[in-house]
CSV table of C-alpha atoms in Angstrom, one decimal:
chain,number,residue,atom,x,y,z
T,1,MET,CA,147.2,132.5,94.3
T,2,ALA,CA,144.3,134.8,95.2
T,3,MET,CA,142.8,134.3,91.7
T,4,GLU,CA,143.2,130.5,92.0
T,5,LYS,CA,141.5,130.6,95.4
T,6,ASN,CA,138.6,132.6,94.0
T,7,PHE,CA,138.1,130.0,91.3
T,8,VAL,CA,138.4,127.0,93.7
T,9,GLU,CA,135.9,128.2,96.3
T,10,PRO,CA,133.0,128.6,94.0
T,11,ALA,CA,133.7,125.2,92.5
T,12,LEU,CA,133.7,123.6,96.0
T,13,VAL,CA,130.5,125.5,96.9
T,14,SER,CA,128.9,124.3,93.6
T,15,THR,CA,129.9,120.7,94.2
T,16,THR,CA,128.6,120.7,97.8
T,17,THR,CA,125.3,122.2,96.7
T,18,ASN,CA,124.9,119.6,93.9
T,19,LEU,CA,125.6,116.8,96.4
T,20,HIS,CA,123.2,118.2,98.9
T,21,THR,CA,120.5,118.6,96.2
T,22,ARG,CA,121.1,115.1,95.0
T,23,ALA,CA,120.8,113.7,98.5
T,24,LEU,CA,117.5,115.5,99.0
T,25,LEU,CA,116.2,114.2,95.7
T,26,ASP,CA,117.2,110.6,96.7
T,27,VAL,CA,115.5,111.0,100.1
T,28,GLY,CA,112.4,112.3,98.3
T,29,VAL,CA,112.3,109.4,95.8
T,30,MET,CA,112.8,106.9,98.6
T,31,ALA,CA,110.0,108.5,100.6
T,32,ALA,CA,107.7,108.5,97.6
T,33,MET,CA,108.4,104.8,97.0
T,34,ALA,CA,108.0,103.9,100.6
T,35,GLY,CA,104.6,105.8,100.9
T,36,PRO,CA,102.4,103.2,99.1
T,37,ALA,CA,104.2,100.3,100.8
T,38,GLU,CA,103.6,101.9,104.2
T,39,ARG,CA,100.0,102.5,103.5
T,40,LYS,CA,99.5,98.9,102.3
T,41,ILE,CA,101.0,97.6,105.6
T,42,LYS,CA,98.7,99.9,107.5
T,43,VAL,CA,95.6,98.6,105.6
T,44,TRP,CA,96.6,95.0,106.2
T,45,GLU,CA,97.2,95.5,109.9
T,46,LEU,CA,93.8,97.2,110.2
T,47,VAL,CA,92.2,94.3,108.3
T,48,LEU,CA,93.9,91.7,110.5
T,49,ARG,CA,92.8,93.5,113.7
T,50,CYS,CA,89.3,93.6,112.4
T,51,LEU,CA,89.5,89.9,111.7
T,52,VAL,CA,90.7,89.1,115.2
T,53,GLY,CA,88.0,91.2,116.7
T,54,GLY,CA,85.2,90.0,114.5
T,55,PHE,CA,86.0,86.3,114.6
T,56,GLY,CA,86.8,86.5,118.3
T,57,ALA,CA,83.5,88.0,119.0
T,58,VAL,CA,81.6,85.4,117.0
T,59,ALA,CA,83.5,82.6,118.7
T,60,ALA,CA,82.8,83.9,122.1
T,61,ALA,CA,79.1,84.5,121.3
T,62,LEU,CA,78.7,81.0,119.9
T,63,VAL,CA,80.2,79.3,122.9
T,64,VAL,CA,78.5,81.5,125.5
T,65,THR,CA,75.0,81.1,124.1
T,66,ASP,CA,75.4,77.3,123.5
T,67,SER,CA,73.3,75.0,125.7
T,68,GLN,CA,71.2,71.9,125.2
T,69,THR,CA,68.8,70.1,127.6
T,70,ARG,CA,68.2,66.4,127.5
T,71,ASN,CA,65.8,64.3,129.6
T,72,PHE,CA,66.9,61.0,130.9
T,73,PHE,CA,63.9,59.2,132.4
T,74,SER,CA,62.8,61.6,135.1
T,75,LEU,CA,66.2,63.5,135.2
T,76,GLU,CA,66.9,66.6,133.3
T,77,ARG,CA,70.5,67.3,132.2
T,78,ARG,CA,71.6,70.6,130.6
T,79,ALA,CA,75.0,70.9,128.8
T,80,LYS,CA,76.5,74.4,128.8
T,81,TYR,CA,79.9,75.8,128.2
T,82,THR,CA,80.8,76.3,131.8
T,83,ASP,CA,80.8,72.5,132.2
T,84,MET,CA,84.2,72.5,130.3
T,85,LYS,CA,86.9,74.8,131.8
T,86,ALA,CA,88.6,74.9,128.4
T,87,LEU,CA,85.6,76.5,126.9
T,88,VAL,CA,85.6,79.1,129.7
T,89,LEU,CA,89.2,79.9,128.9
T,90,LEU,CA,88.4,80.1,125.2
T,91,VAL,CA,85.6,82.7,125.9
T,92,ALA,CA,87.9,84.7,128.2
T,93,ALA,CA,90.8,84.8,125.7
T,94,ASN,CA,88.5,85.8,122.8
T,95,GLY,CA,86.7,88.4,124.8
T,96,ALA,CA,90.0,90.0,125.8
T,97,ALA,CA,91.2,89.8,122.2
T,98,VAL,CA,88.0,91.6,121.0
T,99,GLY,CA,88.6,94.5,123.4
T,100,TYR,CA,92.3,94.8,122.6
T,101,SER,CA,91.7,94.6,118.8
T,102,LEU,CA,89.1,97.3,118.9
T,103,LEU,CA,91.5,99.7,120.7
T,104,GLN,CA,94.3,98.9,118.3
T,105,ALA,CA,92.0,99.1,115.2
T,106,ALA,CA,90.8,102.5,116.3
T,107,ARG,CA,94.4,103.7,116.7
T,108,CYS,CA,95.2,102.4,113.2
T,109,ALA,CA,92.1,104.0,111.7
T,110,VAL,CA,92.9,107.4,113.3
T,111,ALA,CA,96.6,107.2,112.2
T,112,MET,CA,95.5,106.5,108.6
T,113,ALA,CA,93.0,109.3,108.6
T,114,ARG,CA,95.6,111.8,109.8
T,115,GLY,CA,98.3,110.4,107.6
T,116,GLY,CA,100.3,109.3,110.7
T,117,GLY,CA,100.9,113.0,111.6
T,118,ALA,CA,100.2,113.3,115.3
T,119,LEU,CA,100.2,109.6,116.0
T,120,VAL,CA,103.6,108.7,114.7
T,121,MET,CA,105.4,106.8,117.4
T,122,SER,CA,109.1,106.3,116.7
T,123,SER,CA,109.7,105.6,120.4
T,124,ARG,CA,111.3,102.1,120.8
T,125,ALA,CA,109.7,101.7,124.2
T,126,LEU,CA,106.2,102.3,122.6
T,127,ALA,CA,107.0,100.0,119.7
T,128,TRP,CA,108.1,97.3,122.2
T,129,SER,CA,104.8,97.7,124.1
T,130,VAL,CA,102.7,97.1,121.0
T,131,PHE,CA,104.9,94.2,120.0
T,132,SER,CA,104.6,92.7,123.5
T,133,GLY,CA,100.8,93.1,123.4
T,134,ASP,CA,100.5,91.4,120.0
T,135,GLN,CA,102.7,88.6,121.1
T,136,LEU,CA,100.8,88.0,124.3
T,137,LEU,CA,97.5,88.1,122.3
T,138,ALA,CA,98.7,85.5,119.8
T,139,TYR,CA,100.0,83.1,122.5
T,140,ALA,CA,96.9,83.4,124.6
T,141,MET,CA,94.5,82.8,121.8
T,142,LEU,CA,96.5,79.8,120.4
T,143,ALA,CA,96.8,78.3,123.9
T,144,ALA,CA,93.1,78.7,124.6
T,145,THR,CA,92.0,77.4,121.2
T,146,ALA,CA,94.3,74.4,121.5
T,147,ALA,CA,92.9,73.5,124.9
T,148,ALA,CA,89.3,73.9,123.8
T,149,LEU,CA,90.0,71.8,120.7
T,150,GLN,CA,91.6,69.0,122.7
T,151,SER,CA,88.7,69.0,125.2
T,152,SER,CA,86.1,69.0,122.4
T,153,LEU,CA,87.8,66.0,120.7
T,154,LEU,CA,87.7,64.2,124.0
T,155,GLY,CA,84.0,65.0,124.4
T,156,LYS,CA,83.3,63.8,120.9
T,157,LEU,CA,85.5,60.7,120.7
T,158,GLY,CA,85.8,59.8,124.3
T,159,GLN,CA,88.7,57.8,125.7
T,160,PRO,CA,88.1,54.1,125.2
T,161,GLU,CA,91.2,53.1,127.2
T,162,LEU,CA,89.8,54.8,130.3
T,163,GLN,CA,86.2,53.8,129.4
T,164,TRP,CA,85.2,57.4,128.9
T,165,MET,CA,82.4,57.7,126.4
T,166,GLY,CA,81.8,60.6,124.1
T,167,ILE,CA,78.9,62.9,124.8
T,168,CYS,CA,78.3,64.4,121.4
T,169,GLY,CA,76.0,61.5,120.6
T,170,LEU,CA,73.8,62.7,123.4
T,171,TYR,CA,74.3,66.5,122.9
T,172,GLY,CA,74.7,66.8,119.2
T,173,ALA,CA,73.4,70.4,118.8
T,174,PHE,CA,75.7,71.5,121.7
T,175,CYS,CA,78.7,70.0,120.1
T,176,ARG,CA,78.0,71.4,116.7
T,177,GLN,CA,77.7,74.9,118.0
T,178,VAL,CA,80.9,74.5,120.0
T,179,GLY,CA,82.7,73.3,116.9
T,180,ALA,CA,81.6,76.4,115.0
T,181,GLY,CA,82.9,78.6,117.8
T,182,ILE,CA,86.2,76.8,117.9
T,183,ALA,CA,86.5,77.1,114.1
T,184,CYS,CA,86.0,80.9,114.4
T,185,ALA,CA,88.6,81.0,117.2
T,186,VAL,CA,91.1,79.2,115.0
T,187,VAL,CA,90.7,81.9,112.3
T,188,ALA,CA,91.1,84.6,114.9
T,189,GLY,CA,94.2,82.9,116.3
T,190,LEU,CA,95.8,82.7,112.9
T,191,ALA,CA,95.1,86.4,112.3
T,192,ALA,CA,96.7,87.2,115.7
T,193,VAL,CA,99.8,85.3,114.6
T,194,LEU,CA,100.1,87.4,111.5
T,195,LEU,CA,99.6,90.5,113.6
T,196,ALA,CA,102.4,89.5,115.8
T,197,SER,CA,104.6,89.1,112.7
T,198,PHE,CA,103.6,92.6,111.5
T,199,SER,CA,104.4,94.2,114.9
T,200,ALA,CA,107.8,92.3,115.0
T,201,PHE,CA,108.6,93.7,111.6
T,202,ASN,CA,107.7,97.3,112.6
T,203,LEU,CA,109.7,97.0,115.8
T,204,PHE,CA,113.0,95.5,114.5
T,205,ARG,CA,113.2,97.7,111.5
T,206,LEU,CA,113.8,100.6,114.0
T,207,TYR,CA,117.2,98.9,114.6
T,208,GLY,CA,118.2,99.1,110.9
T,209,GLY,CA,121.2,100.8,109.4
T,210,ASN,CA,119.9,104.3,109.8
T,211,LYS,CA,118.8,103.9,113.4
T,212,GLY,CA,120.7,107.0,114.4
T,213,SER,CA,118.5,109.3,112.3
T,214,SER,CA,115.3,110.4,113.9
T,215,SER,CA,113.7,111.4,110.6
T,216,THR,CA,114.4,107.9,109.3
T,217,ARG,CA,112.8,106.3,112.3
T,218,ASN,CA,109.7,108.5,111.8
T,219,ARG,CA,109.4,107.3,108.3
T,220,ALA,CA,110.1,103.7,109.2
T,221,THR,CA,107.3,103.2,111.7
T,222,TRP,CA,103.7,104.4,111.8
T,223,TYR,CA,102.5,103.1,115.1
């Protein structure tokens, strides 16, 4: 019996060691495969945040600097963006988006430069905060852009049923520059929607099958 026990124990130890080694190899292979995919997601998020900031800044600048003066007999009339509250809202939303995107882009750039080391955030509370910020950004930009677009169409086409005439025939340069600003705001808003999808993906994968493992959560998110 003692001899049989001496033979069995090394076999069990060898089997356990082999299983442990195989598990470590599997984890290493999965991490190596996930590495390039994680970096691609990081790069795309950084690109999208730069798009939101860049197009948002251009949109706000085009609208803020837009003005046109016309003379009607002895009266001088000047069109500016503050005459339309929807354009004021558009400028405010895009200005806030620029500041938020710059902060988040800086975070992404530092995380990529450090390989995610010190800036890995596996905390669900922190992931929820980034997700909430991106969702708020997307909704605010889309709402502001939709309101500005509706007001601009009303200014261009008028409302014949109410005998409201369009003003773009009188202030053509003003309307064209506003239209360019709204087009940039649309691009920024679409990029913000994609960002919201990225942040949702990075949040909800924390609740996957291996949510109990802290090492898995550290590899699963790179906030």
